[in-house]
Amino acid sequence: MIPCSWKETFGVECPACGTQRSFFALTQGDLIESLILFPALLPFMALIVVAVIHIIRPFPSAPKWIIRLVILTGVLMLGNWVFKMIL
């Protein structure tokens, strides 16, 4: 896995730490472990899917979904990061 340069430099995890481990857990079928490691992975993946579909074949509600997914992903990333920093 690619080491986190933020963690190596500052000694604390970045808001995206756990993304790789979460993705590998998800590809192995371990959804619960994936959500524990990085809860923002699923909305982020949904965001990518919606954005790509919208680029290929635009649909009217896509911008609203993209905004909602960006906000959800950001809230989950920051919430997870704050939770890790507190513990």
PDB file of N, CA and C in Angstrom:
ATOM      1  N   MET A   1       0.836  -1.188   0.000  1.00  0.00           N
ATOM      2  CA  MET A   1       0.000   0.000   0.000  1.00  0.00           C
ATOM      3  C   MET A   1       0.877   1.246   0.000  1.00  0.00           C
ATOM      4  N   ILE A   2       0.324   2.305  -0.530  1.00  0.00           N
ATOM      5  CA  ILE A   2       1.041   3.575  -0.585  1.00  0.00           C
ATOM      6  C   ILE A   2       1.016   4.202   0.810  1.00  0.00           C
ATOM      7  N   PRO A   3       2.198   4.555   1.363  1.00  0.00           N
ATOM      8  CA  PRO A   3       2.213   5.165   2.691  1.00  0.00           C
ATOM      9  C   PRO A   3       1.664   6.596   2.644  1.00  0.00           C
ATOM     10  N   CYS A   4       1.062   7.013   3.743  1.00  0.00           N
ATOM     11  CA  CYS A   4       0.489   8.354   3.831  1.00  0.00           C
ATOM     12  C   CYS A   4       1.595   9.361   4.138  1.00  0.00           C
ATOM     13  N   SER A   5       1.869  10.243   3.192  1.00  0.00           N
ATOM     14  CA  SER A   5       2.928  11.235   3.398  1.00  0.00           C
ATOM     15  C   SER A   5       2.548  12.240   4.486  1.00  0.00           C
ATOM     16  N   TRP A   6       1.254  12.513   4.643  1.00  0.00           N
ATOM     17  CA  TRP A   6       0.785  13.417   5.698  1.00  0.00           C
ATOM     18  C   TRP A   6       1.145  12.827   7.065  1.00  0.00           C
ATOM     19  N   LYS A   7       0.850  11.549   7.243  1.00  0.00           N
ATOM     20  CA  LYS A   7       1.118  10.887   8.519  1.00  0.00           C
ATOM     21  C   LYS A   7       2.615  10.808   8.783  1.00  0.00           C
ATOM     22  N   GLU A   8       3.395  10.550   7.733  1.00  0.00           N
ATOM     23  CA  GLU A   8       4.847  10.499   7.886  1.00  0.00           C
ATOM     24  C   GLU A   8       5.419  11.864   8.252  1.00  0.00           C
ATOM     25  N   THR A   9       4.836  12.936   7.697  1.00  0.00           N
ATOM     26  CA  THR A   9       5.347  14.278   7.939  1.00  0.00           C
ATOM     27  C   THR A   9       4.899  14.834   9.288  1.00  0.00           C
ATOM     28  N   PHE A  10       3.596  14.722   9.581  1.00  0.00           N
ATOM     29  CA  PHE A  10       3.036  15.362  10.772  1.00  0.00           C
ATOM     30  C   PHE A  10       2.792  14.416  11.937  1.00  0.00           C
ATOM     31  N   GLY A  11       2.840  13.123  11.704  1.00  0.00           N
ATOM     32  CA  GLY A  11       2.655  12.160  12.775  1.00  0.00           C
ATOM     33  C   GLY A  11       1.209  11.878  13.144  1.00  0.00           C
ATOM     34  N   VAL A  12       0.260  12.440  12.412  1.00  0.00           N
ATOM     35  CA  VAL A  12      -1.163  12.171  12.639  1.00  0.00           C
ATOM     36  C   VAL A  12      -1.794  11.781  11.308  1.00  0.00           C
ATOM     37  N   GLU A  13      -2.900  11.047  11.399  1.00  0.00           N
ATOM     38  CA  GLU A  13      -3.572  10.615  10.182  1.00  0.00           C
ATOM     39  C   GLU A  13      -4.226  11.776   9.454  1.00  0.00           C
ATOM     40  N   CYS A  14      -4.269  11.696   8.139  1.00  0.00           N
ATOM     41  CA  CYS A  14      -4.964  12.689   7.327  1.00  0.00           C
ATOM     42  C   CYS A  14      -6.447  12.326   7.268  1.00  0.00           C
ATOM     43  N   PRO A  15      -7.297  13.233   6.802  1.00  0.00           N
ATOM     44  CA  PRO A  15      -8.726  12.905   6.714  1.00  0.00           C
ATOM     45  C   PRO A  15      -9.041  11.727   5.794  1.00  0.00           C
ATOM     46  N   ALA A  16      -8.157  11.387   4.879  1.00  0.00           N
ATOM     47  CA  ALA A  16      -8.410  10.285   3.946  1.00  0.00           C
ATOM     48  C   ALA A  16      -7.699   8.990   4.351  1.00  0.00           C
ATOM     49  N   CYS A  17      -7.025   8.977   5.493  1.00  0.00           N
ATOM     50  CA  CYS A  17      -6.352   7.751   5.927  1.00  0.00           C
ATOM     51  C   CYS A  17      -7.369   6.636   6.116  1.00  0.00           C
ATOM     52  N   GLY A  18      -7.045   5.489   5.595  1.00  0.00           N
ATOM     53  CA  GLY A  18      -7.922   4.338   5.679  1.00  0.00           C
ATOM     54  C   GLY A  18      -8.626   4.034   4.368  1.00  0.00           C
ATOM     55  N   THR A  19      -8.477   4.918   3.390  1.00  0.00           N
ATOM     56  CA  THR A  19      -9.165   4.723   2.115  1.00  0.00           C
ATOM     57  C   THR A  19      -8.712   3.442   1.420  1.00  0.00           C
ATOM     58  N   GLN A  20      -7.410   3.225   1.342  1.00  0.00           N
ATOM     59  CA  GLN A  20      -6.899   2.033   0.662  1.00  0.00           C
ATOM     60  C   GLN A  20      -7.320   0.761   1.385  1.00  0.00           C
ATOM     61  N   ARG A  21      -7.144   0.735   2.697  1.00  0.00           N
ATOM     62  CA  ARG A  21      -7.524  -0.452   3.462  1.00  0.00           C
ATOM     63  C   ARG A  21      -9.019  -0.712   3.344  1.00  0.00           C
ATOM     64  N   SER A  22      -9.810   0.369   3.364  1.00  0.00           N
ATOM     65  CA  SER A  22     -11.262   0.243   3.230  1.00  0.00           C
ATOM     66  C   SER A  22     -11.632  -0.314   1.856  1.00  0.00           C
ATOM     67  N   PHE A  23     -10.977   0.154   0.821  1.00  0.00           N
ATOM     68  CA  PHE A  23     -11.247  -0.332  -0.534  1.00  0.00           C
ATOM     69  C   PHE A  23     -10.901  -1.809  -0.659  1.00  0.00           C
ATOM     70  N   PHE A  24      -9.743  -2.207  -0.109  1.00  0.00           N
ATOM     71  CA  PHE A  24      -9.354  -3.614  -0.190  1.00  0.00           C
ATOM     72  C   PHE A  24     -10.310  -4.491   0.609  1.00  0.00           C
ATOM     73  N   ALA A  25     -10.767  -4.019   1.767  1.00  0.00           N
ATOM     74  CA  ALA A  25     -11.751  -4.783   2.542  1.00  0.00           C
ATOM     75  C   ALA A  25     -13.049  -4.930   1.749  1.00  0.00           C
ATOM     76  N   LEU A  26     -13.459  -3.869   1.067  1.00  0.00           N
ATOM     77  CA  LEU A  26     -14.678  -3.915   0.265  1.00  0.00           C
ATOM     78  C   LEU A  26     -14.538  -4.888  -0.900  1.00  0.00           C
ATOM     79  N   THR A  27     -13.384  -4.896  -1.565  1.00  0.00           N
ATOM     80  CA  THR A  27     -13.183  -5.816  -2.686  1.00  0.00           C
ATOM     81  C   THR A  27     -13.136  -7.266  -2.223  1.00  0.00           C
ATOM     82  N   GLN A  28     -12.822  -7.489  -0.950  1.00  0.00           N
ATOM     83  CA  GLN A  28     -12.815  -8.842  -0.405  1.00  0.00           C
ATOM     84  C   GLN A  28     -14.177  -9.224   0.173  1.00  0.00           C
ATOM     85  N   GLY A  29     -15.150  -8.307   0.050  1.00  0.00           N
ATOM     86  CA  GLY A  29     -16.502  -8.600   0.487  1.00  0.00           C
ATOM     87  C   GLY A  29     -16.801  -8.282   1.936  1.00  0.00           C
ATOM     88  N   ASP A  30     -15.886  -7.617   2.624  1.00  0.00           N
ATOM     89  CA  ASP A  30     -16.073  -7.291   4.037  1.00  0.00           C
ATOM     90  C   ASP A  30     -16.596  -5.859   4.166  1.00  0.00           C
ATOM     91  N   LEU A  31     -17.905  -5.700   3.984  1.00  0.00           N
ATOM     92  CA  LEU A  31     -18.531  -4.382   3.993  1.00  0.00           C
ATOM     93  C   LEU A  31     -18.410  -3.693   5.349  1.00  0.00           C
ATOM     94  N   ILE A  32     -18.625  -4.432   6.423  1.00  0.00           N
ATOM     95  CA  ILE A  32     -18.569  -3.843   7.771  1.00  0.00           C
ATOM     96  C   ILE A  32     -17.171  -3.314   8.060  1.00  0.00           C
ATOM     97  N   GLU A  33     -16.143  -4.097   7.775  1.00  0.00           N
ATOM     98  CA  GLU A  33     -14.764  -3.659   7.997  1.00  0.00           C
ATOM     99  C   GLU A  33     -14.446  -2.436   7.140  1.00  0.00           C
ATOM    100  N   SER A  34     -14.937  -2.430   5.911  1.00  0.00           N
ATOM    101  CA  SER A  34     -14.739  -1.297   5.017  1.00  0.00           C
ATOM    102  C   SER A  34     -15.343  -0.027   5.608  1.00  0.00           C
ATOM    103  N   LEU A  35     -16.555  -0.133   6.129  1.00  0.00           N
ATOM    104  CA  LEU A  35     -17.212   1.036   6.734  1.00  0.00           C
ATOM    105  C   LEU A  35     -16.513   1.494   8.000  1.00  0.00           C
ATOM    106  N   ILE A  36     -15.975   0.566   8.769  1.00  0.00           N
ATOM    107  CA  ILE A  36     -15.249   0.938   9.988  1.00  0.00           C
ATOM    108  C   ILE A  36     -13.955   1.665   9.636  1.00  0.00           C
ATOM    109  N   LEU A  37     -13.247   1.173   8.632  1.00  0.00           N
ATOM    110  CA  LEU A  37     -11.963   1.774   8.258  1.00  0.00           C
ATOM    111  C   LEU A  37     -12.115   3.168   7.661  1.00  0.00           C
ATOM    112  N   PHE A  38     -13.111   3.336   6.787  1.00  0.00           N
ATOM    113  CA  PHE A  38     -13.301   4.627   6.124  1.00  0.00           C
ATOM    114  C   PHE A  38     -14.736   4.744   5.639  1.00  0.00           C
ATOM    115  N   PRO A  39     -15.618   5.323   6.476  1.00  0.00           N
ATOM    116  CA  PRO A  39     -17.043   5.363   6.149  1.00  0.00           C
ATOM    117  C   PRO A  39     -17.395   6.162   4.896  1.00  0.00           C
ATOM    118  N   ALA A  40     -16.526   7.026   4.441  1.00  0.00           N
ATOM    119  CA  ALA A  40     -16.841   7.870   3.287  1.00  0.00           C
ATOM    120  C   ALA A  40     -16.574   7.185   1.954  1.00  0.00           C
ATOM    121  N   LEU A  41     -16.065   5.968   1.979  1.00  0.00           N
ATOM    122  CA  LEU A  41     -15.716   5.304   0.716  1.00  0.00           C
ATOM    123  C   LEU A  41     -16.941   5.036  -0.160  1.00  0.00           C
ATOM    124  N   LEU A  42     -18.013   4.523   0.404  1.00  0.00           N
ATOM    125  CA  LEU A  42     -19.195   4.187  -0.404  1.00  0.00           C
ATOM    126  C   LEU A  42     -19.840   5.413  -1.039  1.00  0.00           C
ATOM    127  N   PRO A  43     -20.077   6.510  -0.290  1.00  0.00           N
ATOM    128  CA  PRO A  43     -20.622   7.683  -0.975  1.00  0.00           C
ATOM    129  C   PRO A  43     -19.652   8.271  -2.004  1.00  0.00           C
ATOM    130  N   PHE A  44     -18.342   8.146  -1.741  1.00  0.00           N
ATOM    131  CA  PHE A  44     -17.359   8.633  -2.707  1.00  0.00           C
ATOM    132  C   PHE A  44     -17.419   7.818  -3.993  1.00  0.00           C
ATOM    133  N   MET A  45     -17.540   6.499  -3.860  1.00  0.00           N
ATOM    134  CA  MET A  45     -17.652   5.648  -5.045  1.00  0.00           C
ATOM    135  C   MET A  45     -18.957   5.930  -5.795  1.00  0.00           C
ATOM    136  N   ALA A  46     -20.040   6.163  -5.055  1.00  0.00           N
ATOM    137  CA  ALA A  46     -21.314   6.519  -5.694  1.00  0.00           C
ATOM    138  C   ALA A  46     -21.181   7.843  -6.439  1.00  0.00           C
ATOM    139  N   LEU A  47     -20.453   8.786  -5.849  1.00  0.00           N
ATOM    140  CA  LEU A  47     -20.207  10.083  -6.490  1.00  0.00           C
ATOM    141  C   LEU A  47     -19.492   9.896  -7.825  1.00  0.00           C
ATOM    142  N   ILE A  48     -18.477   9.054  -7.836  1.00  0.00           N
ATOM    143  CA  ILE A  48     -17.739   8.798  -9.069  1.00  0.00           C
ATOM    144  C   ILE A  48     -18.652   8.177 -10.124  1.00  0.00           C
ATOM    145  N   VAL A  49     -19.458   7.212  -9.721  1.00  0.00           N
ATOM    146  CA  VAL A  49     -20.365   6.546 -10.662  1.00  0.00           C
ATOM    147  C   VAL A  49     -21.368   7.535 -11.251  1.00  0.00           C
ATOM    148  N   VAL A  50     -21.995   8.344 -10.399  1.00  0.00           N
ATOM    149  CA  VAL A  50     -22.979   9.321 -10.870  1.00  0.00           C
ATOM    150  C   VAL A  50     -22.321  10.344 -11.801  1.00  0.00           C
ATOM    151  N   ALA A  51     -21.125  10.808 -11.435  1.00  0.00           N
ATOM    152  CA  ALA A  51     -20.436  11.795 -12.271  1.00  0.00           C
ATOM    153  C   ALA A  51     -20.081  11.218 -13.640  1.00  0.00           C
ATOM    154  N   VAL A  52     -19.592   9.991 -13.672  1.00  0.00           N
ATOM    155  CA  VAL A  52     -19.220   9.370 -14.951  1.00  0.00           C
ATOM    156  C   VAL A  52     -20.462   9.145 -15.811  1.00  0.00           C
ATOM    157  N   ILE A  53     -21.526   8.642 -15.206  1.00  0.00           N
ATOM    158  CA  ILE A  53     -22.769   8.439 -15.963  1.00  0.00           C
ATOM    159  C   ILE A  53     -23.277   9.771 -16.506  1.00  0.00           C
ATOM    160  N   HIS A  54     -23.193  10.820 -15.677  1.00  0.00           N
ATOM    161  CA  HIS A  54     -23.661  12.139 -16.111  1.00  0.00           C
ATOM    162  C   HIS A  54     -22.809  12.685 -17.263  1.00  0.00           C
ATOM    163  N   ILE A  55     -21.525  12.399 -17.240  1.00  0.00           N
ATOM    164  CA  ILE A  55     -20.655  12.848 -18.337  1.00  0.00           C
ATOM    165  C   ILE A  55     -21.009  12.106 -19.626  1.00  0.00           C
ATOM    166  N   ILE A  56     -21.236  10.802 -19.513  1.00  0.00           N
ATOM    167  CA  ILE A  56     -21.548   9.988 -20.688  1.00  0.00           C
ATOM    168  C   ILE A  56     -22.937  10.304 -21.227  1.00  0.00           C
ATOM    169  N   ARG A  57     -23.901  10.345 -20.327  1.00  0.00           N
ATOM    170  CA  ARG A  57     -25.283  10.614 -20.732  1.00  0.00           C
ATOM    171  C   ARG A  57     -25.932  11.508 -19.678  1.00  0.00           C
ATOM    172  N   PRO A  58     -25.880  12.822 -19.890  1.00  0.00           N
ATOM    173  CA  PRO A  58     -26.398  13.761 -18.901  1.00  0.00           C
ATOM    174  C   PRO A  58     -27.862  13.502 -18.543  1.00  0.00           C
ATOM    175  N   PHE A  59     -28.151  13.628 -17.265  1.00  0.00           N
ATOM    176  CA  PHE A  59     -29.538  13.537 -16.813  1.00  0.00           C
ATOM    177  C   PHE A  59     -29.799  14.690 -15.849  1.00  0.00           C
ATOM    178  N   PRO A  60     -31.013  15.216 -15.827  1.00  0.00           N
ATOM    179  CA  PRO A  60     -31.315  16.475 -15.145  1.00  0.00           C
ATOM    180  C   PRO A  60     -31.065  16.494 -13.639  1.00  0.00           C
ATOM    181  N   SER A  61     -31.237  15.379 -12.957  1.00  0.00           N
ATOM    182  CA  SER A  61     -31.086  15.398 -11.501  1.00  0.00           C
ATOM    183  C   SER A  61     -29.647  15.134 -11.048  1.00  0.00           C
ATOM    184  N   ALA A  62     -28.739  14.904 -11.972  1.00  0.00           N
ATOM    185  CA  ALA A  62     -27.353  14.582 -11.627  1.00  0.00           C
ATOM    186  C   ALA A  62     -26.670  15.671 -10.799  1.00  0.00           C
ATOM    187  N   PRO A  63     -26.771  16.956 -11.177  1.00  0.00           N
ATOM    188  CA  PRO A  63     -26.088  17.975 -10.370  1.00  0.00           C
ATOM    189  C   PRO A  63     -26.520  17.973  -8.895  1.00  0.00           C
ATOM    190  N   LYS A  64     -27.810  17.752  -8.646  1.00  0.00           N
ATOM    191  CA  LYS A  64     -28.276  17.697  -7.259  1.00  0.00           C
ATOM    192  C   LYS A  64     -27.674  16.500  -6.527  1.00  0.00           C
ATOM    193  N   TRP A  65     -27.637  15.343  -7.190  1.00  0.00           N
ATOM    194  CA  TRP A  65     -27.064  14.153  -6.570  1.00  0.00           C
ATOM    195  C   TRP A  65     -25.566  14.315  -6.335  1.00  0.00           C
ATOM    196  N   ILE A  66     -24.891  14.936  -7.286  1.00  0.00           N
ATOM    197  CA  ILE A  66     -23.453  15.144  -7.143  1.00  0.00           C
ATOM    198  C   ILE A  66     -23.172  16.049  -5.944  1.00  0.00           C
ATOM    199  N   ILE A  67     -23.923  17.128  -5.805  1.00  0.00           N
ATOM    200  CA  ILE A  67     -23.740  18.031  -4.664  1.00  0.00           C
ATOM    201  C   ILE A  67     -24.014  17.302  -3.357  1.00  0.00           C
ATOM    202  N   ARG A  68     -25.088  16.542  -3.302  1.00  0.00           N
ATOM    203  CA  ARG A  68     -25.427  15.801  -2.079  1.00  0.00           C
ATOM    204  C   ARG A  68     -24.333  14.792  -1.727  1.00  0.00           C
ATOM    205  N   LEU A  69     -23.831  14.092  -2.717  1.00  0.00           N
ATOM    206  CA  LEU A  69     -22.797  13.099  -2.455  1.00  0.00           C
ATOM    207  C   LEU A  69     -21.474  13.741  -2.049  1.00  0.00           C
ATOM    208  N   VAL A  70     -21.151  14.898  -2.621  1.00  0.00           N
ATOM    209  CA  VAL A  70     -19.936  15.622  -2.213  1.00  0.00           C
ATOM    210  C   VAL A  70     -20.062  16.039  -0.752  1.00  0.00           C
ATOM    211  N   ILE A  71     -21.209  16.576  -0.379  1.00  0.00           N
ATOM    212  CA  ILE A  71     -21.421  17.009   1.003  1.00  0.00           C
ATOM    213  C   ILE A  71     -21.369  15.812   1.951  1.00  0.00           C
ATOM    214  N   LEU A  72     -22.060  14.727   1.605  1.00  0.00           N
ATOM    215  CA  LEU A  72     -22.061  13.537   2.457  1.00  0.00           C
ATOM    216  C   LEU A  72     -20.652  12.974   2.617  1.00  0.00           C
ATOM    217  N   THR A  73     -19.919  12.892   1.525  1.00  0.00           N
ATOM    218  CA  THR A  73     -18.550  12.384   1.584  1.00  0.00           C
ATOM    219  C   THR A  73     -17.687  13.270   2.474  1.00  0.00           C
ATOM    220  N   GLY A  74     -17.792  14.574   2.304  1.00  0.00           N
ATOM    221  CA  GLY A  74     -17.008  15.502   3.119  1.00  0.00           C
ATOM    222  C   GLY A  74     -17.345  15.419   4.594  1.00  0.00           C
ATOM    223  N   VAL A  75     -18.630  15.351   4.898  1.00  0.00           N
ATOM    224  CA  VAL A  75     -19.052  15.255   6.304  1.00  0.00           C
ATOM    225  C   VAL A  75     -18.540  13.956   6.924  1.00  0.00           C
ATOM    226  N   LEU A  76     -18.664  12.852   6.202  1.00  0.00           N
ATOM    227  CA  LEU A  76     -18.184  11.578   6.732  1.00  0.00           C
ATOM    228  C   LEU A  76     -16.664  11.561   6.885  1.00  0.00           C
ATOM    229  N   MET A  77     -15.949  12.152   5.926  1.00  0.00           N
ATOM    230  CA  MET A  77     -14.487  12.211   6.033  1.00  0.00           C
ATOM    231  C   MET A  77     -14.062  13.012   7.246  1.00  0.00           C
ATOM    232  N   LEU A  78     -14.620  14.204   7.385  1.00  0.00           N
ATOM    233  CA  LEU A  78     -14.224  15.053   8.508  1.00  0.00           C
ATOM    234  C   LEU A  78     -14.683  14.487   9.842  1.00  0.00           C
ATOM    235  N   GLY A  79     -15.892  13.921   9.872  1.00  0.00           N
ATOM    236  CA  GLY A  79     -16.371  13.315  11.102  1.00  0.00           C
ATOM    237  C   GLY A  79     -15.512  12.135  11.528  1.00  0.00           C
ATOM    238  N   ASN A  80     -15.137  11.298  10.583  1.00  0.00           N
ATOM    239  CA  ASN A  80     -14.263  10.155  10.873  1.00  0.00           C
ATOM    240  C   ASN A  80     -12.902  10.630  11.348  1.00  0.00           C
ATOM    241  N   TRP A  81     -12.371  11.656  10.725  1.00  0.00           N
ATOM    242  CA  TRP A  81     -11.057  12.191  11.094  1.00  0.00           C
ATOM    243  C   TRP A  81     -11.091  12.774  12.498  1.00  0.00           C
ATOM    244  N   VAL A  82     -12.110  13.554  12.809  1.00  0.00           N
ATOM    245  CA  VAL A  82     -12.244  14.129  14.149  1.00  0.00           C
ATOM    246  C   VAL A  82     -12.383  13.007  15.178  1.00  0.00           C
ATOM    247  N   PHE A  83     -13.178  11.992  14.867  1.00  0.00           N
ATOM    248  CA  PHE A  83     -13.355  10.859  15.760  1.00  0.00           C
ATOM    249  C   PHE A  83     -12.012  10.179  16.036  1.00  0.00           C
ATOM    250  N   LYS A  84     -11.202   9.972  14.991  1.00  0.00           N
ATOM    251  CA  LYS A  84      -9.886   9.357  15.162  1.00  0.00           C
ATOM    252  C   LYS A  84      -8.958  10.241  15.984  1.00  0.00           C
ATOM    253  N   MET A  85      -9.039  11.564  15.795  1.00  0.00           N
ATOM    254  CA  MET A  85      -8.169  12.465  16.532  1.00  0.00           C
ATOM    255  C   MET A  85      -8.537  12.494  18.018  1.00  0.00           C
ATOM    256  N   ILE A  86      -9.823  12.359  18.322  1.00  0.00           N
ATOM    257  CA  ILE A  86     -10.271  12.366  19.723  1.00  0.00           C
ATOM    258  C   ILE A  86      -9.787  11.093  20.422  1.00  0.00           C
ATOM    259  N   LEU A  87      -9.885   9.961  19.708  1.00  0.00           N
ATOM    260  CA  LEU A  87      -9.445   8.692  20.305  1.00  0.00           C
ATOM    261  C   LEU A  87      -7.948   8.602  20.208  1.00  0.00           C
TER     262      LEU A  87
END
